[in-house]
Backbone as ProteinMPNN parsed JSONL, in Angstrom:
{"seq_chain_A": "HFWINSGGHFPNVPLDAYSMNGFHSQRIMIIPSKELVIVRLGVTYKRGDFDFNEWYDQIIEAVNSSY", "coords_chain_A": {"N_chain_A": [[-31.59, -54.219, 8.368], [-33.853, -51.511, 7.871], [-37.222, -50.983, 8.687], [-40.326, -49.526, 7.868], [-43.336, -48.33, 9.403], [-45.343, -47.231, 7.938], [-47.264, -48.412, 6.358], [-48.902, -49.58, 8.167], [-48.36, -52.067, 9.337], [-48.039, -52.794, 12.0], [-50.73, -52.266, 13.681], [-51.276, -51.049, 16.171], [-49.285, -49.281, 16.623], [-47.858, -46.074, 16.09], [-47.88, -44.575, 12.795], [-45.537, -43.317, 12.036], [-43.466, -44.769, 12.967], [-40.438, -46.716, 12.871], [-38.316, -49.559, 12.375], [-35.591, -51.745, 13.292], [-34.955, -54.946, 12.452], [-33.803, -57.939, 13.686], [-31.843, -60.977, 14.012], [-33.563, -63.896, 15.045], [-35.806, -62.454, 15.896], [-34.932, -60.206, 17.321], [-35.272, -56.806, 18.081], [-35.382, -53.288, 17.359], [-37.4, -50.667, 17.89], [-38.312, -47.538, 16.784], [-40.015, -44.685, 17.624], [-40.794, -41.742, 16.645], [-42.9, -39.81, 17.118], [-43.713, -40.374, 19.674], [-41.477, -40.012, 21.077], [-39.858, -42.236, 21.705], [-37.986, -45.217, 22.138], [-37.846, -48.63, 21.679], [-36.418, -51.599, 22.719], [-35.762, -54.955, 22.036], [-34.195, -57.777, 23.122], [-34.684, -60.401, 23.303], [-35.279, -63.861, 22.302], [-36.929, -65.417, 19.624], [-37.857, -68.299, 18.194], [-39.699, -69.35, 16.364], [-41.638, -67.93, 13.847], [-44.387, -65.917, 14.616], [-44.756, -66.788, 17.189], [-44.55, -64.792, 19.04], [-46.272, -61.916, 19.891], [-45.769, -59.068, 18.522], [-47.143, -56.673, 17.958], [-49.051, -56.42, 20.045], [-47.302, -56.396, 22.221], [-45.765, -54.057, 21.729], [-47.88, -52.224, 21.916], [-48.63, -52.459, 24.641], [-46.323, -51.475, 25.905], [-46.203, -48.836, 24.895], [-48.591, -47.819, 25.97], [-48.032, -48.084, 28.724], [-45.912, -46.275, 29.01], [-47.177, -43.902, 28.219], [-49.087, -43.64, 30.255], [-47.535, -43.005, 32.394], [-46.856, -40.391, 32.195]], "CA_chain_A": [[-32.553, -53.513, 7.562], [-34.836, -50.649, 8.513], [-38.575, -51.192, 8.198], [-41.197, -48.444, 8.293], [-44.694, -48.772, 9.717], [-46.276, -46.358, 7.232], [-48.348, -49.235, 5.821], [-49.73, -50.061, 9.272], [-48.103, -53.478, 9.665], [-48.36, -52.873, 13.423], [-51.841, -51.32, 13.795], [-51.292, -50.357, 17.465], [-48.083, -48.454, 16.679], [-47.996, -44.932, 15.173], [-47.398, -44.8, 11.426], [-44.204, -42.749, 11.826], [-42.485, -45.679, 13.571], [-39.596, -47.554, 12.02], [-37.629, -50.537, 13.213], [-34.518, -52.599, 12.812], [-35.348, -56.299, 12.826], [-32.621, -58.771, 13.617], [-31.846, -62.436, 14.133], [-34.481, -64.463, 16.044], [-36.766, -61.42, 16.299], [-34.419, -59.093, 18.106], [-35.812, -55.622, 17.421], [-35.324, -51.933, 17.874], [-38.499, -49.894, 17.315], [-38.144, -46.115, 17.039], [-41.301, -44.017, 17.409], [-40.517, -40.324, 16.835], [-44.03, -39.049, 17.668], [-43.816, -40.683, 21.107], [-40.126, -39.847, 21.629], [-39.703, -43.539, 22.339], [-37.216, -46.285, 21.5], [-38.108, -49.905, 22.348], [-35.406, -52.58, 22.329], [-36.019, -56.332, 22.469], [-33.044, -58.646, 22.897], [-35.147, -61.78, 23.464], [-35.168, -64.778, 21.164], [-38.13, -66.111, 19.182], [-37.392, -69.237, 17.166], [-40.727, -69.581, 15.357], [-42.437, -66.755, 13.488], [-45.755, -65.979, 15.118], [-44.785, -67.181, 18.601], [-44.496, -63.596, 19.867], [-47.147, -60.9, 19.315], [-45.087, -57.785, 18.635], [-48.111, -55.582, 17.973], [-49.578, -56.333, 21.412], [-46.183, -56.028, 23.102], [-45.517, -52.628, 21.512], [-49.037, -51.495, 22.438], [-48.545, -52.438, 26.104], [-45.229, -50.581, 26.291], [-46.629, -47.464, 24.586], [-49.596, -47.448, 26.974], [-47.375, -47.932, 30.021], [-45.144, -45.021, 28.981], [-48.148, -42.795, 28.172], [-49.756, -43.486, 31.556], [-46.586, -42.519, 33.39], [-46.668, -38.938, 32.023]], "C_chain_A": [[-33.415, -52.615, 8.439], [-36.186, -50.926, 7.866], [-39.436, -50.053, 8.711], [-42.613, -48.971, 8.497], [-45.737, -47.946, 8.97], [-47.439, -47.125, 6.608], [-49.241, -49.824, 6.898], [-49.549, -51.526, 9.604], [-48.382, -53.752, 11.147], [-49.464, -51.851, 13.694], [-51.875, -50.533, 15.103], [-50.106, -49.426, 17.647], [-48.26, -47.292, 15.703], [-47.326, -45.191, 13.816], [-46.011, -44.224, 11.162], [-43.099, -43.641, 12.388], [-41.665, -46.397, 12.501], [-38.766, -48.45, 12.921], [-36.461, -51.181, 12.484], [-34.848, -53.987, 13.339], [-34.163, -57.232, 12.617], [-32.902, -60.254, 13.783], [-32.734, -62.884, 15.289], [-35.365, -63.402, 16.685], [-36.238, -60.414, 17.307], [-34.814, -57.828, 17.348], [-35.443, -54.339, 18.142], [-36.413, -51.16, 17.141], [-38.317, -48.446, 17.745], [-39.461, -45.433, 16.664], [-41.111, -42.524, 17.682], [-41.663, -39.546, 17.504], [-44.227, -39.28, 19.162], [-42.502, -40.425, 21.842], [-39.726, -41.108, 22.396], [-38.863, -44.479, 21.483], [-37.448, -47.538, 22.332], [-37.11, -50.924, 21.809], [-35.797, -53.938, 22.887], [-34.81, -57.182, 22.1], [-33.415, -60.119, 23.049], [-35.033, -62.58, 22.185], [-36.532, -65.407, 20.892], [-37.715, -67.004, 18.017], [-38.402, -69.423, 16.042], [-41.519, -68.307, 15.112], [-43.863, -66.95, 14.006], [-45.862, -66.376, 16.574], [-44.786, -65.988, 19.547], [-45.311, -62.509, 19.178], [-46.522, -59.518, 19.52], [-46.067, -56.622, 18.71], [-48.655, -55.368, 19.381], [-48.492, -55.869, 22.381], [-45.86, -54.547, 22.975], [-46.642, -51.795, 22.129], [-48.972, -51.378, 23.961], [-47.447, -51.489, 26.584], [-45.625, -49.126, 26.052], [-47.635, -46.99, 25.627], [-48.963, -47.229, 28.346], [-46.586, -46.621, 30.088], [-46.1, -43.828, 28.985], [-48.795, -42.57, 29.532], [-48.825, -42.95, 32.628], [-46.347, -41.016, 33.268], [-47.757, -38.173, 32.714]], "O_chain_A": [[-33.673, -52.924, 9.602], [-36.281, -51.085, 6.649], [-39.3, -49.648, 9.865], [-43.034, -49.931, 7.85], [-46.91, -47.964, 9.343], [-48.494, -46.542, 6.354], [-50.227, -50.493, 6.591], [-50.474, -52.169, 10.1], [-48.899, -54.812, 11.502], [-49.165, -50.678, 13.916], [-52.451, -49.446, 15.142], [-49.939, -48.841, 18.717], [-48.76, -47.496, 14.597], [-46.343, -45.924, 13.718], [-45.369, -44.592, 10.179], [-41.92, -43.3, 12.291], [-42.133, -46.647, 11.39], [-38.541, -48.136, 14.09], [-36.361, -51.162, 11.257], [-35.003, -54.175, 14.545], [-33.596, -57.309, 11.527], [-34.043, -60.709, 13.703], [-32.668, -62.321, 16.382], [-35.638, -63.455, 17.885], [-37.011, -59.83, 18.066], [-34.708, -57.775, 16.123], [-35.225, -54.313, 19.353], [-36.362, -51.012, 15.92], [-38.182, -48.16, 18.934], [-39.957, -45.578, 15.547], [-41.25, -42.083, 18.823], [-41.409, -38.708, 18.37], [-44.847, -38.46, 19.838], [-42.413, -40.591, 23.058], [-39.318, -41.058, 23.556], [-39.012, -44.529, 20.262], [-37.27, -47.519, 23.55], [-36.972, -51.093, 20.598], [-36.124, -54.061, 24.067], [-34.445, -57.296, 20.93], [-32.553, -60.99, 22.935], [-34.729, -62.041, 21.121], [-37.207, -65.871, 21.811], [-37.273, -66.514, 16.978], [-38.016, -69.632, 14.891], [-42.01, -67.68, 16.05], [-44.457, -68.017, 13.848], [-46.948, -66.31, 17.149], [-45.002, -66.16, 20.747], [-45.075, -62.208, 18.008], [-46.72, -58.881, 20.555], [-45.835, -55.674, 19.461], [-48.709, -54.232, 19.854], [-48.745, -55.043, 23.258], [-45.698, -53.854, 23.979], [-46.387, -50.785, 22.785], [-49.233, -50.308, 24.509], [-47.633, -50.777, 27.571], [-45.406, -48.276, 26.915], [-47.532, -45.864, 26.114], [-49.323, -46.286, 29.051], [-46.598, -45.94, 31.113], [-45.854, -42.845, 29.684], [-49.029, -41.426, 29.922], [-49.287, -42.486, 33.67], [-45.707, -40.421, 34.136], [-47.765, -36.943, 32.678]]}, "name": "protein", "num_of_chains": 1, "seq": "HFWINSGGHFPNVPLDAYSMNGFHSQRIMIIPSKELVIVRLGVTYKRGDFDFNEWYDQIIEAVNSSY"}
């Protein structure tokens, strides 16, 4: 499934972002405004054990600071 962030589910991620969410929280987040694709192949067994919003925010900031 594709999910869009237009409702602000991830407040630290731009609203134009969309993602593919897979088994055990494997994810692909696509952020057109940042020209960025983030892929997570890790495993999370329990919902809530991994803070995706914070993780995305840290990656976006790291990429922005490298420009």
